[in-house]
Short mmCIF file of C-alpha atoms in Angstrom, two decimals:
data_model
loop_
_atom_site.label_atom_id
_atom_site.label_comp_id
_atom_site.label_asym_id
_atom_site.label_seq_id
_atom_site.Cartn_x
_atom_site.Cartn_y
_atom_site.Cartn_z
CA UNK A 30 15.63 -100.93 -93.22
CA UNK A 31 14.80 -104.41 -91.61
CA UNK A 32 12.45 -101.96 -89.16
CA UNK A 33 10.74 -100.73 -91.72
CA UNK A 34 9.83 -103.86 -93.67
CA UNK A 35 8.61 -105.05 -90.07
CA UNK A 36 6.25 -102.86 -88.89
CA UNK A 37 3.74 -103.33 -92.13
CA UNK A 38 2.77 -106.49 -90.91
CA UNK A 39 2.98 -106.06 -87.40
CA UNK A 40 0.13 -103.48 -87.97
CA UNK A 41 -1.65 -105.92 -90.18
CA UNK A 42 -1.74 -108.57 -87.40
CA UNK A 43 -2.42 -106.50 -84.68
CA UNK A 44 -5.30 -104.83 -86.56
CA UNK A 45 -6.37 -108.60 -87.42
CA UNK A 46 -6.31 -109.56 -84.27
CA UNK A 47 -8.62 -107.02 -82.71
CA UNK A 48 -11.17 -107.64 -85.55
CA UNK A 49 -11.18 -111.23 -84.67
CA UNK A 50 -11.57 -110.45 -80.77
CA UNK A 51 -13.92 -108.66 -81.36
CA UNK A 52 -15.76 -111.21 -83.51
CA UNK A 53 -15.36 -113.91 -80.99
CA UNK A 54 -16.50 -111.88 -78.62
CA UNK A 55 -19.75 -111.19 -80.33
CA UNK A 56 -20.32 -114.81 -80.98
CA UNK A 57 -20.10 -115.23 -77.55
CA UNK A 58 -22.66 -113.17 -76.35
CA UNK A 59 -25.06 -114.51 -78.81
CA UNK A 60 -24.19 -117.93 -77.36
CA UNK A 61 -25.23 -117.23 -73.74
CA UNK A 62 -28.37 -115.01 -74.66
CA UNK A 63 -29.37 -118.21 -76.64
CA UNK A 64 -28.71 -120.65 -73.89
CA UNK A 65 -30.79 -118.25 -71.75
CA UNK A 66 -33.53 -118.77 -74.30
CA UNK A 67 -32.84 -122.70 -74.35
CA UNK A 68 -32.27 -122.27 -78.39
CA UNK A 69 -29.10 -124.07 -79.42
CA UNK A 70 -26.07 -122.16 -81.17
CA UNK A 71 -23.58 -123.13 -83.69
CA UNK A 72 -20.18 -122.69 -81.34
CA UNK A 73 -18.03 -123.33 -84.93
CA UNK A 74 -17.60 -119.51 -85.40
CA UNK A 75 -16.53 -117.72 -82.39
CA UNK A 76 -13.65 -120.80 -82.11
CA UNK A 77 -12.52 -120.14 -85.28
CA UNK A 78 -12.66 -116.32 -84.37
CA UNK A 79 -10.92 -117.04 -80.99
CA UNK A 80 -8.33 -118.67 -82.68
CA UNK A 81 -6.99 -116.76 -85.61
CA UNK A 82 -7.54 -113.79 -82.56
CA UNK A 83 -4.88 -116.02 -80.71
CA UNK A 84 -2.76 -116.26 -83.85
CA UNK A 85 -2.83 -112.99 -84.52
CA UNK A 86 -1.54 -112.16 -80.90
CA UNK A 87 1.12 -114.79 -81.45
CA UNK A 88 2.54 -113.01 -84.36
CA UNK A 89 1.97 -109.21 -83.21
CA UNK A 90 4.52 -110.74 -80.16
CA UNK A 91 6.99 -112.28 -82.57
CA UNK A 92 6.98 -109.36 -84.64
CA UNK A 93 7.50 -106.84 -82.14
CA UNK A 94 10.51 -108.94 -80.98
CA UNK A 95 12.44 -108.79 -84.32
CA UNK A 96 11.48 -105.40 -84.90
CA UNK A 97 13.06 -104.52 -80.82
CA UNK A 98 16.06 -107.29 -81.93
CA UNK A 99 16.47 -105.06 -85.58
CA UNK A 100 16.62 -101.92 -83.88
CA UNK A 101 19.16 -102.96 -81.49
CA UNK A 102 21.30 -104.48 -84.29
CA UNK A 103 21.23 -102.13 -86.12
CA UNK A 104 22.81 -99.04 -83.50
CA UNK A 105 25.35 -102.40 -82.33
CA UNK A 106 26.35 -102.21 -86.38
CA UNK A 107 26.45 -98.43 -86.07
CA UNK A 108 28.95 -98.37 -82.66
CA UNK A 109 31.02 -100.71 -84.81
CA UNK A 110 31.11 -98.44 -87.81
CA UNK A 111 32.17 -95.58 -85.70
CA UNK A 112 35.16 -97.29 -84.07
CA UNK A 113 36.10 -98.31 -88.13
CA UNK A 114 35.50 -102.20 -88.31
CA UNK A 115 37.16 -102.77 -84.45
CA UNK A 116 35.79 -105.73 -82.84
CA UNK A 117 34.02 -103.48 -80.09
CA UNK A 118 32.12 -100.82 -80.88
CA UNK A 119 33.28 -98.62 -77.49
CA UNK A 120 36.92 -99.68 -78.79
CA UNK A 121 36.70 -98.88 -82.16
CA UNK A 122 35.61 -95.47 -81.59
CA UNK A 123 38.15 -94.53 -78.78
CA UNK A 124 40.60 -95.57 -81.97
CA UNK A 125 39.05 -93.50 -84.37
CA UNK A 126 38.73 -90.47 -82.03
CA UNK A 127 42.49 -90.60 -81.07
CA UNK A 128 43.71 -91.27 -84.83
CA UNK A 129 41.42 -87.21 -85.76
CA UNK A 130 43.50 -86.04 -81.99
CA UNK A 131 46.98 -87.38 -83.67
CA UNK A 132 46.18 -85.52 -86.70
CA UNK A 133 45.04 -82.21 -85.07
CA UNK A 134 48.39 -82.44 -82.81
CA UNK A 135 51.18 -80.45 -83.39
CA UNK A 136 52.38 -76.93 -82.47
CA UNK A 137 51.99 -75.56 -86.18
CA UNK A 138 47.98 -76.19 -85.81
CA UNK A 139 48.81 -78.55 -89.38
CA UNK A 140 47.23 -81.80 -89.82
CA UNK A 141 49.92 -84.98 -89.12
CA UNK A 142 49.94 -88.75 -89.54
CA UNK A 143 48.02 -90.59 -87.25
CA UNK A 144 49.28 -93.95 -85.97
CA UNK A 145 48.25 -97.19 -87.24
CA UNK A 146 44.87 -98.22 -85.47
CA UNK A 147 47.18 -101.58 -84.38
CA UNK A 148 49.72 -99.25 -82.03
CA UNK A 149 46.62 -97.49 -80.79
CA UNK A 150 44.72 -100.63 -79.58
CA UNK A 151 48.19 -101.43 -77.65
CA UNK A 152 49.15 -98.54 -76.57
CA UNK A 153 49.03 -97.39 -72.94
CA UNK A 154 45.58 -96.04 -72.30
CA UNK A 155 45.74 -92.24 -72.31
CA UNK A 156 45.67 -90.46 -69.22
CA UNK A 157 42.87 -88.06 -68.20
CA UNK A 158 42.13 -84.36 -69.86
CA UNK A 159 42.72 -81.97 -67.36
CA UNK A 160 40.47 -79.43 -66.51
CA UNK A 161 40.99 -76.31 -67.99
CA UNK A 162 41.68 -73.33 -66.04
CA UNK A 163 38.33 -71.14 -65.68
CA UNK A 164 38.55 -68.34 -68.26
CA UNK A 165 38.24 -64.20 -67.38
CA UNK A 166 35.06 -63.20 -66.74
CA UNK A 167 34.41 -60.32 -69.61
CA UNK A 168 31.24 -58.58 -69.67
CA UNK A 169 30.25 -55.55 -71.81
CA UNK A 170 30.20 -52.63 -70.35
CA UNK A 171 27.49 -50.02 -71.87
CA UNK A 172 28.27 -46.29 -71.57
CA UNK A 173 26.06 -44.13 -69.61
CA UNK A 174 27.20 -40.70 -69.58
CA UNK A 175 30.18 -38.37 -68.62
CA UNK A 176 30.18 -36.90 -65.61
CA UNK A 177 33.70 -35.28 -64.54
CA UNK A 178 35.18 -35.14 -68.36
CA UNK A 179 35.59 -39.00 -68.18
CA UNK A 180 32.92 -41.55 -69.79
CA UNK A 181 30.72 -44.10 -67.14
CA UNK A 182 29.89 -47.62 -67.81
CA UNK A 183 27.93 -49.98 -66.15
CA UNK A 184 27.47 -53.80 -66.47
CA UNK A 185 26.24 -56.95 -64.73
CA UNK A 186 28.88 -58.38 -63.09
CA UNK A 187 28.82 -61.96 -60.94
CA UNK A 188 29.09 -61.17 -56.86
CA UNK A 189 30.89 -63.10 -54.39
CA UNK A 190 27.80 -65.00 -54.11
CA UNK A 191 27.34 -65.60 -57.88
CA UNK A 192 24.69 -63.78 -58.37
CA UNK A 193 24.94 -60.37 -60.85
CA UNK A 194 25.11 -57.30 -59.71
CA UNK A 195 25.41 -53.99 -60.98
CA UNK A 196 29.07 -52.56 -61.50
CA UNK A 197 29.66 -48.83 -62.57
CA UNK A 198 33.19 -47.95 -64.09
CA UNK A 199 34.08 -44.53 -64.39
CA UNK A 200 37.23 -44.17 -67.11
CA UNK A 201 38.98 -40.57 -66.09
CA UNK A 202 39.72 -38.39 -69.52
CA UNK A 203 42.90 -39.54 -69.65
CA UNK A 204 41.99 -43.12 -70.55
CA UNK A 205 40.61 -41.46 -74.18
CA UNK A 206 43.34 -39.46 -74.73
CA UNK A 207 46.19 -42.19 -74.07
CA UNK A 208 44.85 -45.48 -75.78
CA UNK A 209 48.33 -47.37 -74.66
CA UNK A 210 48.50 -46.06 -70.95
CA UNK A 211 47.39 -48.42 -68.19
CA UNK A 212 45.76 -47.39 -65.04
CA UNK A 213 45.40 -47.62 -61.39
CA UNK A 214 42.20 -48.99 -60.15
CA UNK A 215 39.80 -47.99 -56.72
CA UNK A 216 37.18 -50.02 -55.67
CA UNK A 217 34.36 -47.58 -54.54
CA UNK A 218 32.05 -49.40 -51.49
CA UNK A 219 28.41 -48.81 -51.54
CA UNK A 220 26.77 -48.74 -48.13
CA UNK A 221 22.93 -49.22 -49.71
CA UNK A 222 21.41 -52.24 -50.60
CA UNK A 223 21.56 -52.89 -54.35
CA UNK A 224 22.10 -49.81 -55.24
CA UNK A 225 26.38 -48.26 -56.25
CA UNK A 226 28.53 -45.51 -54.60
CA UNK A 227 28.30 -42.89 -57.50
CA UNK A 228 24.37 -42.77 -56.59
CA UNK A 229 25.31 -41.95 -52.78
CA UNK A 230 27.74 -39.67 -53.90
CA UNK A 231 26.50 -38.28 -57.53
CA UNK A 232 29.47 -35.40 -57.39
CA UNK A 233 32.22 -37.89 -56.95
CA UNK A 234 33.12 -37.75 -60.61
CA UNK A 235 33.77 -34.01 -60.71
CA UNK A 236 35.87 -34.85 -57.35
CA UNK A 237 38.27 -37.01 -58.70
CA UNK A 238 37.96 -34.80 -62.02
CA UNK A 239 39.34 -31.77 -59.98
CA UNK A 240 42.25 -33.58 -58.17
CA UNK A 241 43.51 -33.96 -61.53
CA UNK A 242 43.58 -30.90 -62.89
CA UNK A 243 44.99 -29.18 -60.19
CA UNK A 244 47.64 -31.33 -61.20
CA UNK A 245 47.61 -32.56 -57.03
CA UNK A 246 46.43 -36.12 -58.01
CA UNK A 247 47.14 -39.01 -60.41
CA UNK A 248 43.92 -40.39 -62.76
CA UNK A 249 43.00 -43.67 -62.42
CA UNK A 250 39.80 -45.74 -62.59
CA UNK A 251 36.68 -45.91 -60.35
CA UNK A 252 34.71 -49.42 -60.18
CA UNK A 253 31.65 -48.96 -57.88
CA UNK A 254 29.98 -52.47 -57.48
CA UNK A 255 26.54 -52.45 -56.50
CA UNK A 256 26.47 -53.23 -52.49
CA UNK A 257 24.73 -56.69 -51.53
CA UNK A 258 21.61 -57.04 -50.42
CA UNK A 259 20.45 -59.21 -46.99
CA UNK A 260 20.68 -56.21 -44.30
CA UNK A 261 19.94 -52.36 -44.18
CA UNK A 262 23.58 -51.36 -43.59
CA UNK A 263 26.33 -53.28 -45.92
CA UNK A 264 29.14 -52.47 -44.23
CA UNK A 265 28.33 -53.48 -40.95
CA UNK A 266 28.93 -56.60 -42.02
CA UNK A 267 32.47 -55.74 -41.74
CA UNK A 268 33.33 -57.01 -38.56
CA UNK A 269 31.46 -60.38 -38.94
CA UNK A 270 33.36 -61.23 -42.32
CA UNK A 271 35.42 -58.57 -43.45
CA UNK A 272 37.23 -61.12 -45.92
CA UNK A 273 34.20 -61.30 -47.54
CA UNK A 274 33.93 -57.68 -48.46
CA UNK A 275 37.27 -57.04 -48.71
CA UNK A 276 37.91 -59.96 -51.60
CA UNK A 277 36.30 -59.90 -54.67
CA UNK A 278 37.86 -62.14 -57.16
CA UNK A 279 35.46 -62.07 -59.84
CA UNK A 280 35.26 -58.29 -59.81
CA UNK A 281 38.94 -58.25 -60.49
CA UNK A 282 38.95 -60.53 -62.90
CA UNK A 283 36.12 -58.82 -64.61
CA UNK A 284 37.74 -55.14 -64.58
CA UNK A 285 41.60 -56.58 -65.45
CA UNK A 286 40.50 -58.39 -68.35
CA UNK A 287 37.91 -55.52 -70.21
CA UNK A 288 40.44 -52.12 -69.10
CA UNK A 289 43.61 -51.38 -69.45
CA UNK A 290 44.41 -51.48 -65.63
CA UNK A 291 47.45 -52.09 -64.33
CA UNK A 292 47.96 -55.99 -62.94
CA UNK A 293 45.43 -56.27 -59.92
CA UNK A 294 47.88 -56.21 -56.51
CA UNK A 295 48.89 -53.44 -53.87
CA UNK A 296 50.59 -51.83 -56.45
CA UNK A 297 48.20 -50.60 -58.46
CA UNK A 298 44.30 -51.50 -56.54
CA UNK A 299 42.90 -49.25 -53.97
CA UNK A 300 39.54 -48.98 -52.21
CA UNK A 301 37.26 -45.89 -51.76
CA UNK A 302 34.56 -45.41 -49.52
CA UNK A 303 32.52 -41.87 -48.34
CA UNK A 304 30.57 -41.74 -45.10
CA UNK A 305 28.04 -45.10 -44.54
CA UNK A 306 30.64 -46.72 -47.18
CA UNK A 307 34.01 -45.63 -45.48
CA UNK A 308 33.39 -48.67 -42.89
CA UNK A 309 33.99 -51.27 -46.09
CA UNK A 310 36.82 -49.27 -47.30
CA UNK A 311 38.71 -49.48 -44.17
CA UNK A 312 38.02 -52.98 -44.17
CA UNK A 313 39.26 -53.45 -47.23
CA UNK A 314 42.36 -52.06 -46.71
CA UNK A 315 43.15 -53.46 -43.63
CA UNK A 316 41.77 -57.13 -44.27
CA UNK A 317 43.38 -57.82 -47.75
CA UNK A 318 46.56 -55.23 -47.65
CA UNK A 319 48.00 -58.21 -50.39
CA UNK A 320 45.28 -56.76 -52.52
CA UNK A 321 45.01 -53.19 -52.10
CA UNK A 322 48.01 -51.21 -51.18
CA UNK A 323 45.60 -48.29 -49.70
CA UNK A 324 42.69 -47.28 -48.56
CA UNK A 325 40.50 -43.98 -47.81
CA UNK A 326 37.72 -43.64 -45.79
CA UNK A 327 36.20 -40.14 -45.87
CA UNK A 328 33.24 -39.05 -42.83
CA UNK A 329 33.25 -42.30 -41.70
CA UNK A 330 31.74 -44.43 -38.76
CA UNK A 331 33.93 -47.15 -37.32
CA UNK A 332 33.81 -50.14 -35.24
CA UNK A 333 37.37 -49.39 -33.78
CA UNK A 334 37.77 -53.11 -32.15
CA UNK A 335 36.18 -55.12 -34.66
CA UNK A 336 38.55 -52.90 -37.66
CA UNK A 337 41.65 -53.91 -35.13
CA UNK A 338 40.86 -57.40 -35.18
CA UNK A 339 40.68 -57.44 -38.97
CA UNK A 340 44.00 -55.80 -39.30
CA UNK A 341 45.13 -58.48 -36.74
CA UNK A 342 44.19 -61.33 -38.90
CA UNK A 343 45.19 -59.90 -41.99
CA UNK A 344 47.97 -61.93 -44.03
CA UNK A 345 51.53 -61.31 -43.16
CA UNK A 346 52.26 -59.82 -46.42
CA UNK A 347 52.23 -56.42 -47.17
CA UNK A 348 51.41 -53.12 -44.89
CA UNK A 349 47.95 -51.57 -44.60
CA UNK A 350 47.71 -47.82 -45.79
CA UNK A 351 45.10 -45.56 -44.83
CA UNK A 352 43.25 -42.12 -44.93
CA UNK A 353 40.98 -41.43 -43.00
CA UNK A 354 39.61 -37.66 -43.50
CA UNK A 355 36.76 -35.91 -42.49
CA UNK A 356 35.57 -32.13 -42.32
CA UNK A 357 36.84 -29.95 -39.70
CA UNK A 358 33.65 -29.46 -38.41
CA UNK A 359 32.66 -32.94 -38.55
CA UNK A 360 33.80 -33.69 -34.37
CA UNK A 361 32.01 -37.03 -34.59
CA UNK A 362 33.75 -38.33 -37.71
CA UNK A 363 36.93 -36.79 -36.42
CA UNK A 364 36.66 -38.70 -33.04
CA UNK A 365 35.79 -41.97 -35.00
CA UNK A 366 39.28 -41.67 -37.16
CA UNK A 367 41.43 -41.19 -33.73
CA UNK A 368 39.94 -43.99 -31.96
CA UNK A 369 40.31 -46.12 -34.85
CA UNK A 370 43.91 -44.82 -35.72
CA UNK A 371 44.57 -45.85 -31.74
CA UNK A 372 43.38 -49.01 -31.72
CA UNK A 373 44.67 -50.26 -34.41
CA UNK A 374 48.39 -48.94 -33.01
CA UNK A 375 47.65 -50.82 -29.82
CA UNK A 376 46.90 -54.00 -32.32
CA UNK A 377 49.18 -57.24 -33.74
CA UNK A 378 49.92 -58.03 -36.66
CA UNK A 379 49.36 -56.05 -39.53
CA UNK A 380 47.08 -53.82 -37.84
CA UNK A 381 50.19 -52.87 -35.96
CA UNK A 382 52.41 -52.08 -38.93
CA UNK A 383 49.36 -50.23 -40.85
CA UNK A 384 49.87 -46.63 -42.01
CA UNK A 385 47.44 -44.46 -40.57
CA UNK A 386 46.96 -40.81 -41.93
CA UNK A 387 44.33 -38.28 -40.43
CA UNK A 388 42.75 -34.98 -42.56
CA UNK A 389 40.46 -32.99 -40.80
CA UNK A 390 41.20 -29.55 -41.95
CA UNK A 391 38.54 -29.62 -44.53
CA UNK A 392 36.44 -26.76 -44.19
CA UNK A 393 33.92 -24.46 -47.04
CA UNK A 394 30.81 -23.16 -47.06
CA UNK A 395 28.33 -26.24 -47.19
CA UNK A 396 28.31 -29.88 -46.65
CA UNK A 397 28.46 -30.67 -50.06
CA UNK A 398 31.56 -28.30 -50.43
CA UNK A 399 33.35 -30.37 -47.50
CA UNK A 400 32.32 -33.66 -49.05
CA UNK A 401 33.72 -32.13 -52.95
CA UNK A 402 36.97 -31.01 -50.62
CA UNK A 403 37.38 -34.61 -49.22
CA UNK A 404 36.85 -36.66 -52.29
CA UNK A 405 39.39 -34.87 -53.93
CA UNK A 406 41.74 -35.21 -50.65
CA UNK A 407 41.33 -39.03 -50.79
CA UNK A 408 41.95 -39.03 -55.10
CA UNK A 409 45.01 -37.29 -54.27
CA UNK A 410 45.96 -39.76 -51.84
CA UNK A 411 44.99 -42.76 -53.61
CA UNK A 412 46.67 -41.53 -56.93
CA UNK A 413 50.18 -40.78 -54.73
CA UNK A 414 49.95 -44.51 -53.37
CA UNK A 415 48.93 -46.57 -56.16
CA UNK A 416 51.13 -44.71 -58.63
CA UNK A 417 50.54 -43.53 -62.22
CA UNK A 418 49.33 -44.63 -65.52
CA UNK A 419 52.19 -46.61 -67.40
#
């Protein structure tokens, strides 16, 4: 209020005080253009001009003052209102906020007596809030079709780096049909840039699909995170930082709290990866075996020292499991699996201890066929090691 009633005649005496400048200033000039015509001039005016001008600034100062002094009084008397009449305003509101927190306490969620604001000014102050635990990181998953009986979804999930990413989830028909059975989960690698496994591999679906109905496998669910981006090949990365690609918290986190998935762990996570992608599901496997009790690798590539040496450093918990299949006719991918499967024998640690299991009797009439035959090898394989729905 006392701002208000202030700035009326702060605008009247600046507004005065510009008129009068100005008439001073007038005055003035008519003085020297005078002089310069040796005429005399009546002086009277332009001080009397100058002077209420002078006035005028004198009171536009003093007035800006009280209004600045009002203004600052007046959020001082608010501080003191909030902390109810206390003698500081910082004080008084530290009281009033912990008398609302003593009547929101209580296990029942009911409102309680505060204490009197006396014991609160001596009481010990209160020690810091912790910080709270991050929470899940839920997204929502849209559905975008159903290949192999079971329904897809896809989402933006954060990466290791942060940033989002795509992640497709593929929910096997069983997941409809049983709305209180958990699953197993298999982490699918991608091995191109910004782009997800099921679009290498578009009949991967009716793979795992198949296992189960020939009653050789166990259904569980397929995450295939879209594969970073930064270098032509993914998984090469492997042997640089296979940690890296091997641990993805926030993935977990995403999947365990939105499915019903069994508790993330050896137990019940796997990883999945088919010919540019095996290299990352190897890694996976052998880098993190705390994480994901097994691993297939199907027509795979593989850096046999650099896959040892993860093994080597892995932690000291758990044993690595893996498959490694490829076609029968497939001599390269063959020769890749025994080398690898030998050097990691020859290793320490748990690349020593890891379970290594060759297929290479996979055999039809096309190299789609062979591909169909060894996704369904490594679902059957993954669904015997990680168990079944629960």
């Amino acid at each position: 209020m006392v701002r208000s009633l202030l700035i009326v005649p702060l605008l009247a005496a600046a507004g005065g005080g510009v008129w009068l400048a100005r008439g001073a200033l007038l005055r003035w000039r008519d003085l020297r253009a005078a002089e310069t015509y040796e005429l005399a001039g009546e002086h009277r005016p332009m001080l009397l001009r100058a002077a209420g001008a002078m006035v005028c600034g004198v009171g536009v100062t003093v007035l800006t003052l009280l209004t600045a002094l009002g203004t600052f009084g007046a959020l001082s008397g608010d501080g003191a209102a909030d902390g109810a009449g206390g003698p500081g305003g910082l004080t008084g509101s530290a009281g009033s906020l912990g008398s609302v927190a003593g009547r929101l306490d209580g296990s029942g969620g009911g409102w309680q007596a505060a204490p009197p604001a006396e014991a609160a000014d001596a009481a010990v102050p209160a020690p810091s809030v912790p910080t709270p635990s991050p929470l899940p990181v839920v997204s929502r998953f849209d559905s975008v079709g159903h290949p192999g009986g079971g329904e897809l979804l896809q989402s933006a999930v954060p990466g290791p780096d942060g940033h989002p990413r795509n992640v497709r989830v593929w929910l096997p028909a069983q997941y409809a049909k049983d709305p209180n059975a958990r699953f197993p989960v298999v982490v699918m690698h991608a091995a191109t840039p910004r782009k997800t496994a099921d679009a290498e591999v578009p009949d991967v679906f009716e793979g795992l699909a198949s296992a189960v109905q020939s009653a050789k496998g166990k259904p569980f669910i397929l995450v295939a995170p879209e594969a970073p981006n930064g270098t032509a090949h993914p998984c090469e990365l492997v042997a640089a930082a296979p940690m890296a690609v091997a641990d993805d918290a926030a993935l977990r986190t995403t999947i365990a709290a939105t499915f019903r998935t069994l508790p993330p762990g050896p137990a019940a996570w796997g990883a999945l990866g088919v010919e540019d992608g095996a290299p990352c599901a190897a890694a996976a496997g052998l880098a993190r075996p705390d994480l994901y009790g097994a691993a297939a690798a199907v027509s795979g590539k593989y850096d046999a020292p650099a896959l040892a040496r993860t093994g080597a450093e892995a932690p000291a918990t758990g044993t690595p499991r893996l498959l490694l299949a490829a076609g029968k006719a497939d001599t390269a991918g063959v020769d890749a699996a025994r080398k690898l499967q030998s050097a990691l024998r020859g290793g320490t640690g748990a690349a020593a201890r890891a379970e290594v299991r060759i297929s290479d009797n996979a055999t039809d009439y096309s190299a789609d066929r062979i591909r169909l035959r060894l996704v369904r090898q490594a679902a059957q394989y993954l669904g015997e090691a990680l168990g079944k729905a629960s």
